[in-house]
Coordinates of C-alpha atoms and ligand atoms in Angstrom, one line a residue:
M108 CA -14.2 -67.0 -20.5
Q109 CA -14.4 -66.0 -16.8
N110 CA -17.4 -64.1 -15.7
K111 CA -19.8 -64.1 -12.8
L112 CA -22.8 -62.7 -14.7
F113 CA -26.0 -64.1 -13.3
I114 CA -29.2 -63.6 -15.2
Y115 CA -32.8 -64.3 -14.2
N116 CA -34.3 -67.1 -16.4
T117 CA -38.1 -66.8 -16.7
L118 CA -38.2 -70.6 -17.4
S119 CA -36.4 -71.8 -14.2
R120 CA -37.7 -68.7 -12.2
K121 CA -34.3 -68.1 -10.7
K122 CA -31.0 -66.3 -11.4
E123 CA -28.6 -68.6 -13.2
L124 CA -24.9 -68.2 -14.0
F125 CA -24.6 -67.1 -17.6
E126 CA -22.8 -69.8 -19.6
P127 CA -23.2 -69.5 -23.3
V128 CA -23.7 -72.6 -25.4
N129 CA -20.7 -71.9 -27.5
S130 CA -18.5 -69.3 -25.7
P131 CA -17.2 -66.8 -26.6
F132 CA -20.1 -66.6 -29.1
V133 CA -23.4 -65.5 -27.8
G134 CA -26.7 -65.6 -29.7
M135 CA -29.4 -63.2 -28.5
Y136 CA -32.9 -62.9 -30.1
V137 CA -35.3 -60.2 -29.0
C138 CA -38.9 -59.8 -30.3
G139 CA -39.1 -56.5 -32.2
P140 CA -42.0 -54.3 -33.0
T141 CA -45.0 -55.0 -35.3
V142 CA -44.6 -51.9 -37.5
Y143 CA -48.0 -50.4 -38.0
G144 CA -47.5 -47.2 -36.0
D145 CA -44.9 -45.0 -34.4
A146 CA -42.9 -46.6 -31.5
H147 CA -44.3 -45.7 -28.1
L148 CA -43.0 -45.7 -24.5
G149 CA -43.7 -49.4 -24.2
H150 CA -41.1 -50.0 -27.0
A151 CA -38.4 -48.1 -25.3
R152 CA -38.1 -50.4 -22.3
P153 CA -37.2 -53.7 -24.1
A154 CA -35.0 -51.7 -26.6
I155 CA -33.0 -50.2 -23.7
T156 CA -33.0 -53.3 -21.5
F157 CA -31.6 -55.5 -24.2
D158 CA -29.2 -52.8 -25.4
L159 CA -27.8 -52.8 -21.9
L160 CA -27.4 -56.6 -22.0
F161 CA -25.9 -56.4 -25.5
R162 CA -23.4 -53.7 -24.4
Y163 CA -22.5 -55.5 -21.2
L164 CA -21.9 -58.9 -22.9
K165 CA -19.6 -57.2 -25.5
H166 CA -17.8 -55.4 -22.6
L167 CA -17.2 -58.9 -21.0
G168 CA -15.5 -59.9 -24.2
Y169 CA -18.3 -62.0 -25.8
K170 CA -18.9 -62.0 -29.5
V171 CA -22.6 -61.3 -29.6
R172 CA -24.9 -61.8 -32.5
Y173 CA -28.0 -59.8 -31.7
V174 CA -31.1 -60.6 -33.8
R175 CA -34.2 -58.4 -33.4
N176 CA -37.0 -59.1 -35.8
I177 CA -39.5 -56.8 -37.5
T178 CA -43.0 -58.2 -37.6
D179 CA -44.5 -57.1 -41.0
V180 CA -47.1 -59.9 -41.5
G181 CA -49.3 -62.3 -39.5
H182 CA -49.9 -60.2 -36.3
L183 CA -53.7 -59.9 -36.3
V184 CA -55.6 -57.1 -34.6
N185 CA -56.9 -59.1 -31.6
D186 CA -53.5 -60.9 -31.1
A187 CA -55.3 -64.2 -31.8
D188 CA -56.2 -66.1 -34.9
S189 CA -59.0 -64.0 -36.2
G190 CA -59.5 -60.5 -37.4
E191 CA -57.5 -58.3 -39.7
D192 CA -53.7 -58.1 -40.0
K193 CA -52.5 -55.0 -38.1
I194 CA -50.4 -53.8 -41.0
Q195 CA -53.1 -54.4 -43.5
K196 CA -55.6 -52.5 -41.4
K197 CA -53.3 -49.5 -41.2
A198 CA -52.7 -49.7 -45.0
R199 CA -56.4 -49.7 -45.7
L200 CA -57.0 -46.7 -43.4
D201 CA -54.1 -44.7 -44.8
Q202 CA -54.6 -45.9 -48.4
L203 CA -51.1 -47.2 -48.6
E204 CA -49.4 -50.4 -49.8
P205 CA -48.9 -52.7 -46.7
M206 CA -45.1 -52.6 -47.4
E207 CA -45.3 -48.8 -47.5
V208 CA -46.7 -48.8 -44.0
V209 CA -44.0 -51.2 -42.9
Q210 CA -41.2 -49.0 -44.4
R211 CA -42.6 -45.8 -42.9
Y212 CA -42.7 -47.2 -39.4
V213 CA -39.4 -49.2 -39.7
N214 CA -37.8 -45.8 -40.6
S215 CA -39.5 -44.1 -37.7
F216 CA -38.5 -46.9 -35.3
H217 CA -34.9 -46.7 -36.4
N218 CA -34.9 -43.0 -35.9
N219 CA -36.3 -43.4 -32.3
M220 CA -33.8 -46.1 -31.5
N221 CA -30.9 -43.8 -32.6
Q222 CA -32.3 -41.0 -30.5
L223 CA -32.3 -43.4 -27.5
N224 CA -28.7 -44.4 -28.4
T225 CA -29.5 -48.1 -28.7
L226 CA -27.0 -50.0 -30.8
P227 CA -28.5 -51.5 -34.0
P228 CA -28.9 -55.3 -33.9
S229 CA -26.5 -57.5 -35.9
I230 CA -29.4 -58.8 -38.0
E231 CA -32.9 -57.4 -38.3
P232 CA -34.9 -60.0 -40.2
R233 CA -38.5 -59.5 -41.4
A234 CA -41.3 -62.1 -41.2
S235 CA -42.3 -61.5 -44.8
G236 CA -38.7 -62.3 -46.0
H237 CA -38.9 -65.8 -44.4
I238 CA -42.1 -67.3 -45.7
I239 CA -40.4 -70.4 -47.2
E240 CA -38.6 -71.2 -43.9
Q241 CA -41.8 -70.8 -42.0
Q242 CA -43.6 -73.2 -44.4
Q243 CA -40.8 -75.7 -43.8
M244 CA -41.3 -75.5 -40.1
V245 CA -45.1 -76.0 -40.5
A246 CA -44.4 -79.1 -42.6
Q247 CA -42.0 -80.4 -40.0
I248 CA -44.5 -80.0 -37.2
L249 CA -47.2 -81.6 -39.3
K250 CA -44.9 -84.5 -40.0
N251 CA -44.1 -84.9 -36.4
G252 CA -47.8 -85.1 -35.6
F253 CA -48.3 -82.0 -33.5
A254 CA -50.4 -80.0 -36.0
Y255 CA -53.5 -80.7 -38.2
E256 CA -54.7 -79.2 -41.5
I257 CA -58.3 -78.1 -41.9
N258 CA -59.8 -76.1 -44.7
G259 CA -56.4 -74.9 -45.9
S260 CA -55.3 -73.7 -42.5
V261 CA -52.8 -75.5 -40.2
Y262 CA -53.2 -75.4 -36.5
F263 CA -50.9 -76.5 -33.7
D264 CA -52.5 -79.3 -31.7
I265 CA -51.9 -78.3 -28.1
E266 CA -53.6 -81.3 -26.5
K267 CA -51.5 -83.7 -28.5
Y268 CA -48.4 -81.8 -27.7
N269 CA -49.2 -81.7 -24.0
Q270 CA -49.5 -85.5 -23.9
K271 CA -45.8 -85.7 -24.6
Y272 CA -44.4 -82.4 -23.5
N273 CA -45.5 -79.6 -21.1
Y274 CA -47.5 -76.7 -22.6
G275 CA -47.4 -73.8 -20.2
K276 CA -44.0 -74.4 -18.6
L277 CA -42.8 -70.8 -19.3
S278 CA -45.8 -68.9 -18.1
G279 CA -46.8 -71.4 -15.4
R280 CA -50.2 -72.0 -16.9
V281 CA -51.9 -75.3 -16.8
L282 CA -53.6 -76.5 -19.9
E283 CA -56.8 -77.7 -18.2
D284 CA -57.4 -74.3 -16.6
L285 CA -56.8 -72.7 -20.0
L286 CA -59.3 -75.0 -21.6
N287 CA -62.0 -74.4 -19.0
N288 CA -61.6 -70.7 -19.1
T289 CA -61.6 -70.1 -22.8
R290 CA -64.5 -69.5 -25.1
A291 CA -64.1 -70.0 -28.9
L292 CA -63.8 -66.7 -30.7
D293 CA -65.8 -66.1 -33.8
G294 CA -64.3 -67.7 -36.9
Q295 CA -62.3 -70.1 -34.9
E296 CA -64.8 -73.0 -34.9
E297 CA -62.6 -75.1 -37.2
K298 CA -60.0 -75.5 -34.5
K299 CA -60.1 -78.7 -32.4
N300 CA -60.0 -76.6 -29.3
P301 CA -59.9 -72.9 -28.8
F302 CA -56.3 -72.8 -27.6
D303 CA -54.8 -74.4 -30.7
F304 CA -53.0 -71.6 -32.6
A305 CA -52.5 -71.0 -36.3
L306 CA -49.3 -72.0 -37.9
W307 CA -50.6 -71.2 -41.4
K308 CA -53.9 -69.4 -42.1
K309 CA -55.8 -69.6 -45.3
A310 CA -56.4 -66.0 -46.5
D311 CA -60.0 -64.7 -46.7
P312 CA -60.8 -63.0 -50.0
E313 CA -60.3 -59.6 -48.5
H314 CA -56.9 -60.5 -47.0
I315 CA -54.3 -58.9 -49.3
M316 CA -51.1 -60.2 -47.7
H317 CA -50.8 -63.8 -48.8
W318 CA -48.4 -66.3 -50.3
P319 CA -48.9 -69.7 -52.1
S320 CA -48.4 -72.9 -50.1
K321 CA -49.3 -76.5 -50.4
W322 CA -52.1 -76.0 -47.9
S323 CA -53.6 -72.8 -49.3
E324 CA -53.0 -69.2 -50.5
G325 CA -52.4 -67.8 -47.0
Y326 CA -50.0 -66.4 -44.4
P327 CA -48.0 -67.5 -41.4
G328 CA -49.3 -67.4 -37.8
W329 CA -47.7 -64.6 -35.7
H330 CA -45.7 -66.9 -33.3
L331 CA -44.0 -68.8 -36.1
E332 CA -41.7 -66.2 -37.4
C333 CA -39.7 -66.0 -34.1
S334 CA -39.1 -69.7 -33.8
V335 CA -38.0 -69.7 -37.4
M336 CA -35.8 -66.6 -37.6
S337 CA -34.1 -67.1 -34.3
T338 CA -32.9 -70.6 -35.1
K339 CA -32.1 -69.7 -38.7
Y340 CA -29.6 -67.1 -37.6
L341 CA -28.5 -68.3 -34.1
G342 CA -28.6 -72.1 -34.5
D343 CA -30.6 -75.0 -33.2
T344 CA -29.9 -74.0 -29.6
F345 CA -29.0 -70.5 -28.7
D346 CA -28.4 -68.4 -25.5
I347 CA -30.8 -65.6 -24.9
H348 CA -34.4 -65.0 -26.0
G349 CA -35.8 -61.7 -24.8
G350 CA -38.8 -59.5 -24.9
G351 CA -41.4 -57.8 -22.8
M352 CA -43.2 -59.8 -20.1
D353 CA -46.5 -59.3 -22.0
L354 CA -45.0 -61.7 -24.6
V355 CA -44.5 -64.6 -22.2
F356 CA -48.0 -65.8 -22.9
P357 CA -49.1 -66.7 -25.5
H358 CA -46.3 -65.6 -27.8
H359 CA -43.2 -67.2 -26.2
E360 CA -45.1 -70.1 -24.8
C361 CA -46.2 -70.9 -28.4
E362 CA -42.6 -70.4 -29.6
I363 CA -41.4 -73.1 -27.2
A364 CA -44.1 -75.4 -28.3
Q365 CA -43.3 -74.9 -32.0
S366 CA -39.6 -75.5 -31.5
V367 CA -40.0 -78.5 -29.3
A368 CA -42.6 -80.0 -31.7
A369 CA -40.3 -79.4 -34.7
S370 CA -36.9 -80.4 -33.2
G371 CA -37.6 -82.2 -30.0
H372 CA -36.1 -79.6 -27.7
D373 CA -36.4 -75.9 -26.7
A374 CA -34.1 -73.7 -28.8
V375 CA -33.5 -71.3 -25.9
K376 CA -31.2 -71.5 -22.9
Y377 CA -32.1 -68.3 -21.1
W378 CA -35.6 -66.6 -21.4
V379 CA -35.3 -63.0 -20.3
H380 CA -38.2 -60.6 -19.9
N381 CA -38.5 -57.0 -19.0
N382 CA -41.4 -55.7 -16.9
M383 CA -43.9 -53.2 -18.2
I384 CA -44.2 -49.4 -18.0
T385 CA -47.3 -47.9 -16.5
I386 CA -48.4 -44.3 -16.9
N387 CA -49.5 -42.5 -13.7
G388 CA -50.2 -45.9 -12.3
Q389 CA -52.2 -47.1 -15.2
K390 CA -51.5 -49.6 -17.9
M391 CA -50.8 -47.9 -21.2
G392 CA -53.1 -48.4 -24.0
K393 CA -54.7 -46.6 -27.0
S394 CA -58.2 -47.2 -25.6
L395 CA -57.2 -45.8 -22.2
G396 CA -56.1 -42.5 -23.8
N397 CA -52.7 -42.5 -22.2
F398 CA -50.8 -43.7 -25.1
I399 CA -47.5 -41.7 -25.7
T400 CA -45.4 -42.1 -28.8
L401 CA -41.7 -41.5 -28.5
N402 CA -41.9 -38.7 -31.1
D403 CA -44.5 -37.0 -28.9
L404 CA -42.4 -37.3 -25.9
F405 CA -39.3 -35.9 -27.6
S406 CA -41.2 -33.1 -29.2
G407 CA -43.4 -32.1 -26.3
E408 CA -46.5 -32.6 -28.3
N409 CA -48.5 -34.6 -25.8
E410 CA -51.3 -33.4 -23.6
L411 CA -50.4 -35.8 -20.8
L412 CA -47.0 -34.2 -20.0
G413 CA -47.0 -30.8 -21.7
K414 CA -43.2 -30.7 -21.9
K415 CA -40.6 -32.3 -24.1
F416 CA -38.2 -34.8 -22.7
S417 CA -34.8 -35.6 -24.1
P418 CA -34.2 -39.2 -25.2
M419 CA -31.4 -39.4 -22.7
A420 CA -33.7 -38.4 -19.8
I421 CA -36.0 -41.3 -20.9
R422 CA -33.1 -43.7 -21.2
F423 CA -31.8 -42.7 -17.8
F424 CA -35.3 -43.0 -16.3
I425 CA -35.6 -46.5 -17.6
L426 CA -32.2 -47.5 -16.4
Q427 CA -32.9 -46.2 -13.0
A428 CA -35.3 -49.1 -12.4
H429 CA -34.3 -52.7 -12.5
Y430 CA -35.6 -54.2 -15.7
R431 CA -37.8 -56.8 -13.9
S432 CA -39.5 -54.1 -11.8
T433 CA -42.6 -52.3 -12.9
L434 CA -41.9 -48.7 -13.8
D435 CA -44.4 -45.9 -13.4
F436 CA -44.1 -43.0 -15.8
S437 CA -45.1 -39.5 -14.7
S438 CA -43.8 -36.0 -15.3
D439 CA -42.4 -35.8 -11.8
A440 CA -40.5 -39.0 -12.3
I441 CA -38.9 -37.8 -15.5
Y442 CA -38.1 -34.4 -14.1
A443 CA -36.3 -36.3 -11.3
A444 CA -34.5 -38.5 -13.8
E445 CA -33.5 -35.4 -15.8
K446 CA -32.1 -33.7 -12.7
G447 CA -30.2 -36.9 -11.8
L448 CA -28.7 -37.1 -15.2
H449 CA -27.5 -33.5 -15.1
K450 CA -25.9 -34.2 -11.8
L451 CA -24.1 -37.2 -13.2
F452 CA -22.8 -35.3 -16.2
A453 CA -21.8 -32.3 -14.0
G454 CA -19.8 -34.8 -11.8
I455 CA -18.0 -36.1 -14.9
E456 CA -17.1 -32.5 -15.9
T457 CA -15.6 -32.0 -12.5
L458 CA -13.7 -35.3 -12.9
N459 CA -12.1 -34.0 -16.0
K460 CA -10.6 -31.0 -14.2
I461 CA -9.5 -32.4 -10.8
T462 CA -5.8 -32.4 -10.1
V463 CA -3.6 -35.3 -8.8
S464 CA -1.6 -35.7 -5.7
E465 CA 1.2 -37.9 -4.5
K466 CA -1.2 -40.3 -2.7
S467 CA -4.9 -41.2 -2.8
S468 CA -7.1 -40.9 0.2
V469 CA -10.0 -42.5 -1.7
D470 CA -10.7 -46.1 -2.7
V471 CA -11.2 -46.2 -6.4
K472 CA -10.6 -50.0 -6.9
S473 CA -13.5 -51.0 -4.8
L474 CA -15.8 -48.6 -6.7
E475 CA -14.9 -50.4 -9.9
Q476 CA -15.7 -53.8 -8.3
K477 CA -19.0 -52.6 -6.9
C478 CA -20.0 -51.4 -10.4
K479 CA -19.2 -54.8 -11.9
D480 CA -20.9 -56.7 -9.1
A481 CA -24.1 -54.7 -9.7
L482 CA -24.3 -55.6 -13.4
N483 CA -23.3 -59.2 -12.7
D484 CA -26.3 -59.4 -10.3
D485 CA -28.9 -59.7 -13.1
L486 CA -28.1 -56.4 -14.7
N487 CA -28.9 -54.3 -11.6
S488 CA -28.6 -50.9 -13.3
P489 CA -30.2 -48.9 -10.4
I490 CA -27.5 -50.2 -8.0
L491 CA -24.8 -49.4 -10.6
I492 CA -26.2 -45.9 -10.9
S493 CA -26.2 -45.4 -7.1
H494 CA -22.5 -46.5 -7.0
L495 CA -21.7 -44.0 -9.8
F496 CA -23.4 -41.3 -7.7
D497 CA -21.3 -42.3 -4.7
G498 CA -18.3 -41.9 -7.0
I499 CA -19.5 -38.3 -7.8
K500 CA -19.4 -37.5 -4.1
I501 CA -15.8 -38.7 -4.0
I502 CA -15.0 -36.6 -7.1
N503 CA -16.6 -33.5 -5.5
S504 CA -14.7 -34.1 -2.3
I505 CA -11.4 -34.2 -4.2
D506 CA -12.3 -31.1 -6.1
K507 CA -13.0 -29.3 -2.9
G508 CA -9.6 -30.4 -1.4
K509 CA -11.2 -32.7 1.2
N510 CA -9.6 -35.8 -0.4
T511 CA -6.7 -36.5 -2.7
I512 CA -6.2 -38.8 -5.6
S513 CA -3.1 -40.3 -7.2
K514 CA -2.4 -40.2 -10.9
D515 CA -3.0 -43.9 -11.4
D516 CA -6.3 -43.8 -9.4
L517 CA -7.4 -40.8 -11.5
V518 CA -6.8 -42.8 -14.7
L519 CA -8.8 -45.6 -13.2
L520 CA -11.6 -43.3 -12.1
K521 CA -11.9 -41.8 -15.5
K522 CA -12.0 -45.2 -17.0
I523 CA -14.8 -46.3 -14.7
Y524 CA -17.0 -43.4 -15.8
N525 CA -16.2 -43.8 -19.5
V526 CA -16.9 -47.5 -19.4
F527 CA -20.0 -47.6 -17.2
V528 CA -21.7 -44.4 -18.1
F529 CA -21.0 -44.1 -21.8
D530 CA -20.1 -47.6 -23.1
I531 CA -22.4 -49.8 -20.9
L532 CA -25.3 -47.6 -19.8
G533 CA -25.1 -45.9 -23.2
L534 CA -25.8 -42.4 -21.9
N535 CA -24.7 -39.8 -24.2
Q536 CA -24.1 -36.2 -23.4
E537 CA -24.6 -34.7 -26.9
T538 CA -28.3 -35.5 -27.1
D539 CA -28.8 -34.7 -23.4
C540 CA -31.5 -32.0 -22.9
G541 CA -29.1 -29.9 -21.0
S542 CA -27.5 -28.8 -24.2
N543 CA -30.9 -28.0 -25.7
D544 CA -31.7 -25.9 -22.6
L545 CA -28.4 -24.2 -23.0
L546 CA -29.1 -23.4 -26.7
D547 CA -32.5 -22.0 -25.7
K548 CA -31.0 -19.8 -23.1
A549 CA -28.2 -18.6 -25.5
V550 CA -30.6 -17.7 -28.2
D551 CA -32.9 -15.9 -25.8
A552 CA -30.0 -13.9 -24.4
I553 CA -29.0 -12.8 -27.9
L554 CA -32.6 -11.9 -28.8
N555 CA -33.0 -9.9 -25.6
M556 CA -29.9 -7.9 -26.7
R557 CA -31.6 -7.4 -30.0
L558 CA -34.7 -6.1 -28.3
D559 CA -32.6 -3.6 -26.4
A560 CA -31.0 -2.5 -29.6
K561 CA -34.4 -1.9 -31.1
K562 CA -35.5 0.1 -28.2
R563 CA -32.4 2.3 -28.6
K564 CA -33.5 2.5 -32.3
D565 CA -30.2 0.8 -33.3
F566 CA -31.9 -0.9 -36.2
E567 CA -28.6 -1.7 -37.9
L568 CA -27.6 -3.9 -35.0
S569 CA -31.0 -5.5 -34.6
D570 CA -31.2 -6.4 -38.3
K571 CA -27.7 -7.7 -38.3
I572 CA -28.5 -10.0 -35.3
R573 CA -31.7 -11.3 -37.1
D574 CA -29.8 -11.8 -40.4
E575 CA -26.8 -13.6 -38.8
L576 CA -29.2 -16.0 -36.9
F577 CA -31.1 -16.6 -40.1
K578 CA -27.9 -17.7 -41.8
I579 CA -27.4 -20.5 -39.3
G580 CA -31.0 -21.6 -39.6
L581 CA -32.9 -19.7 -36.8
V582 CA -36.0 -17.7 -37.9
I583 CA -37.0 -14.8 -35.7
K584 CA -40.7 -13.6 -35.6
D585 CA -41.3 -10.3 -33.9
K586 CA -44.3 -10.2 -31.7
K587 CA -46.1 -7.3 -29.9
D588 CA -44.7 -8.4 -26.5
G589 CA -41.4 -9.8 -27.6
F590 CA -40.3 -12.5 -30.0
E591 CA -40.5 -16.1 -31.1
W592 CA -37.9 -18.1 -32.8
E593 CA -37.6 -21.5 -34.4
I594 CA -34.9 -23.7 -35.9
T595 CA -35.6 -24.2 -39.6
R596 CA -32.8 -26.6 -40.3
Q597 CA -30.4 -28.7 -38.2
Ligands
ZN139 ZN1 -41.4 -62.9 -31.2

């Protein structure tokens, strides 16, 4: 397959020509959420970044198998090898079964992903469904001499590994510095050194998520599931492993170490990472009080912003930045994105009504090439979007009679917007907030007419308006100074 897609590889620290191991098949694995709460803004960026990559690879003609896992066991509260399991903690607080917590937030995550118009992955494996395979990998790493068993737990032996291979090659960290700068956390004294990480942990008596193994009744370490499930579904060596930059260390570094220790080589050809989202210039975090869930964003129920934003405005906002740049979230920035999105869709509406001439005075072919070039340059969506806006200027100039377009060029121009806006950027007019605004305005207009009818004492008409709106699911509440209304069913 011919393509000129270059993608930045975190491992080599440069853009590389994308050449799949087994073209036209492409294997892509992305670390999914640990499902102990509703998805937040930080989940939206990797979801949309890798959705863009998924869509573009399919557009180029590749047959892509996209695997995104669900972490439902083994991710402990302090991201290290001690403390409670995140899912178990939530289950205890909410008095639920751990798997009830998992199901609740998997459902919620899927709902949010649909709202953002991300395509579902081809396979969505769960850690708890792959305990046997994880135990097999632990056994293999033990057999190869890169792990040790102590008190029923199995730890990865980083010093041993580093004698033969290079621990830290993805994140650029040097083991000696790590060792000098790390103190042992409580409960980790059994490790040979504090940077060894758990492959298998013996469950404490209060730990309720555990499985039998030859080492102990216990559970897998967090990093293990991704090494296991990626190679199970994508093969011994596969093309793309993605995730947020915050996962480079220790999660992905440990994944590489596990794969190399078990099979002698890294399973991944291209490591791809999206940068983080900050909020008003600050890192987002529950403890910082600036933590926004996607449900709050879409419903407007958040103190930080005070307005609801459509999923498409959020999607467009994220796509307006290159995935490797940091992105600062603020009301103003989203307003600007919302306005830009409306302008884009208004341009597409104009495109659908412009008339053709004998000859073109505009260059449509070069626009198509520029759009492709932008994506081929490490998925440069902001440059792509700026070309699409340049195209809107052309469309408006044709609409105003300042330029002309031939029939063939018009067909091509419509194709460009269909392909790049809807298929590849995955923007979707139906869930765009513009239509919600329009609904709000239409209902307000009808209800103002009803108020006028009431003032004229035309109660027959005012009741009829109320009853008709009720039939389609709108409930009207009369207030002293006007009215309120809400949708009771969709
Ligand atoms: Zn992972």
